[in-house]
């Protein structure tokens, strides 16, 4: 099963894992909607998902996965996401309540917490969840995983 909860819990998004080659990602998801002009890193975009790759002389390897929560969530249908899918309006309280059902645990991520602006959480798999403070309510902004 591919789910957002599983990604937060394990750091894998379906068959997509840090370290995989860009060619393998494109076999799974098809041609990206956009590719960055920069090559350090190369960023490929699939709707609300962005993947960053670094390259050596022969291959490009996945170093980070980013999910951005905008007004409309666009997730490639090839991922076949199941279960709960939050959106930009999801509050911190709702998010924690939903993930607690699956026993996903977090710690506050001091690196991504900025007083009165945003709150960062980190899962045991080092997945970072960012909430932006809007009108006194924490709203889901993005979820990230980067190579250590």
Coordinates of C-alpha atoms in Angstrom, one line a residue:
X1 CA 0.0 0.0 0.0
X2 CA 1.3 3.5 -0.9
X3 CA 0.2 6.1 1.6
X4 CA 1.3 9.4 2.9
X5 CA 1.3 7.9 6.4
X6 CA 3.6 5.1 5.3
X7 CA 6.0 7.7 3.7
X8 CA 6.2 9.7 7.0
X9 CA 6.7 6.5 8.9
X10 CA 9.3 4.8 6.7
X11 CA 10.7 7.4 4.3
X12 CA 9.5 5.5 1.2
X13 CA 6.9 6.7 -1.1
X14 CA 5.6 3.6 -2.8
X15 CA 8.6 2.3 -4.7
X16 CA 10.4 5.7 -4.5
X17 CA 13.4 5.8 -2.2
X18 CA 16.3 8.0 -1.5
X19 CA 19.3 6.9 -3.7
X20 CA 17.2 5.6 -6.6
X21 CA 18.2 6.6 -10.1
X22 CA 16.3 9.3 -12.0
X23 CA 15.7 6.8 -14.9
X24 CA 14.0 4.5 -12.4
X25 CA 11.8 7.3 -11.1
X26 CA 10.8 8.2 -14.7
X27 CA 10.0 4.6 -15.4
X28 CA 7.6 4.7 -12.5
X29 CA 6.0 8.1 -13.0
X30 CA 6.6 8.9 -16.6
X31 CA 8.0 12.2 -18.0
X32 CA 8.1 15.0 -15.4
X33 CA 6.0 18.1 -15.9
X34 CA 9.0 20.3 -15.4
X35 CA 12.8 20.0 -14.9
X36 CA 15.0 22.7 -13.3
X37 CA 17.5 24.5 -15.4
X38 CA 20.0 24.1 -12.5
X39 CA 22.0 20.9 -12.5
X40 CA 23.2 21.1 -8.9
X41 CA 20.8 19.7 -7.9
X42 CA 18.4 18.8 -10.7
X43 CA 14.8 19.1 -9.6
X44 CA 12.0 17.3 -11.4
X45 CA 8.4 18.1 -10.8
X46 CA 5.3 16.0 -10.9
X47 CA 2.3 18.1 -9.7
X48 CA 2.7 18.7 -6.0
X49 CA 5.8 16.5 -5.8
X50 CA 9.4 17.5 -6.4
X51 CA 12.4 15.3 -6.5
X52 CA 16.0 16.5 -6.3
X53 CA 18.9 14.6 -7.9
X54 CA 22.6 14.9 -7.7
X55 CA 24.8 13.4 -10.4
X56 CA 28.1 11.8 -10.9
X57 CA 29.6 11.1 -14.3
X58 CA 27.1 8.3 -15.1
X59 CA 23.9 8.6 -13.0
X60 CA 21.6 10.9 -11.2
X61 CA 20.6 9.8 -7.7
X62 CA 17.6 10.9 -5.7
X63 CA 18.6 13.0 -2.7
X64 CA 15.3 14.5 -1.6
X65 CA 11.6 14.2 -1.9
X66 CA 9.2 17.1 -1.4
X67 CA 5.5 17.3 -1.2
X68 CA 3.9 20.7 -1.3
X69 CA 0.3 21.3 -0.1
X70 CA -1.3 24.0 -2.3
X71 CA -4.9 24.8 -3.0
X72 CA -5.1 21.8 -5.3
X73 CA -3.1 18.6 -4.7
X74 CA -1.7 17.0 -7.8
X75 CA -0.3 13.5 -7.2
X76 CA 0.7 11.3 -10.1
X77 CA -1.9 8.6 -10.5
X78 CA 0.9 6.0 -10.9
X79 CA 1.6 6.3 -7.2
X80 CA -1.8 5.0 -6.4
X81 CA -2.0 6.8 -3.0
X82 CA -4.5 5.3 -0.6
X83 CA -5.9 6.4 2.6
X84 CA -5.8 9.8 4.3
X85 CA -4.5 12.7 2.2
X86 CA -4.2 16.0 4.1
X87 CA -4.4 19.4 2.3
X88 CA -3.3 23.0 2.8
X89 CA -6.1 23.6 5.4
X90 CA -5.1 20.6 7.6
X91 CA -4.2 22.0 11.0
X92 CA -1.4 20.6 13.2
X93 CA -4.0 19.2 15.6
X94 CA -5.8 17.4 12.8
X95 CA -2.5 16.1 11.4
X96 CA -1.2 14.7 14.7
X97 CA -4.6 13.2 15.4
X98 CA -4.7 11.4 12.1
X99 CA -1.1 10.1 12.3
X100 CA -1.5 9.0 15.9
X101 CA -4.1 6.5 14.7
X102 CA -1.2 4.7 12.9
X103 CA 1.2 5.2 15.8
X104 CA 3.5 7.6 13.9
X105 CA 5.6 9.5 16.4
X106 CA 7.2 12.9 15.9
X107 CA 9.6 15.3 17.7
X108 CA 9.7 19.0 17.3
X109 CA 12.3 19.8 14.7
X110 CA 14.1 22.9 16.1
X111 CA 15.9 23.5 12.8
X112 CA 12.6 24.0 11.0
X113 CA 10.7 25.7 13.8
X114 CA 10.7 29.5 13.7
X115 CA 8.8 31.3 16.5
X116 CA 5.5 32.8 15.3
X117 CA 6.1 31.7 11.7
X118 CA 6.3 28.0 11.4
X119 CA 6.5 24.7 13.2
X120 CA 8.6 21.7 12.1
X121 CA 8.1 18.1 13.1
X122 CA 10.4 15.2 12.4
X123 CA 9.3 11.5 12.2
X124 CA 11.5 8.6 13.3
X125 CA 12.3 8.1 9.6
X126 CA 13.6 11.8 9.4
X127 CA 10.7 13.0 7.3
X128 CA 10.1 16.7 8.0
X129 CA 6.6 18.2 8.2
X130 CA 6.3 22.0 8.0
X131 CA 3.3 23.9 9.3
X132 CA 3.0 27.6 8.6
X133 CA 1.2 29.8 11.1
X134 CA -1.8 31.6 9.5
X135 CA -4.2 33.7 11.7
X136 CA -3.1 31.8 14.8
X137 CA -3.6 28.4 13.3
X138 CA -0.9 26.0 12.1
X139 CA -1.6 25.0 8.5
X140 CA 0.2 22.2 6.6
X141 CA 2.7 23.5 4.1
X142 CA 5.0 20.7 3.1
X143 CA 6.6 17.4 3.8
X144 CA 10.2 16.6 3.0
X145 CA 12.8 13.9 3.2
X146 CA 16.5 14.5 2.3
X147 CA 19.6 12.3 2.3
X148 CA 21.5 12.8 5.5

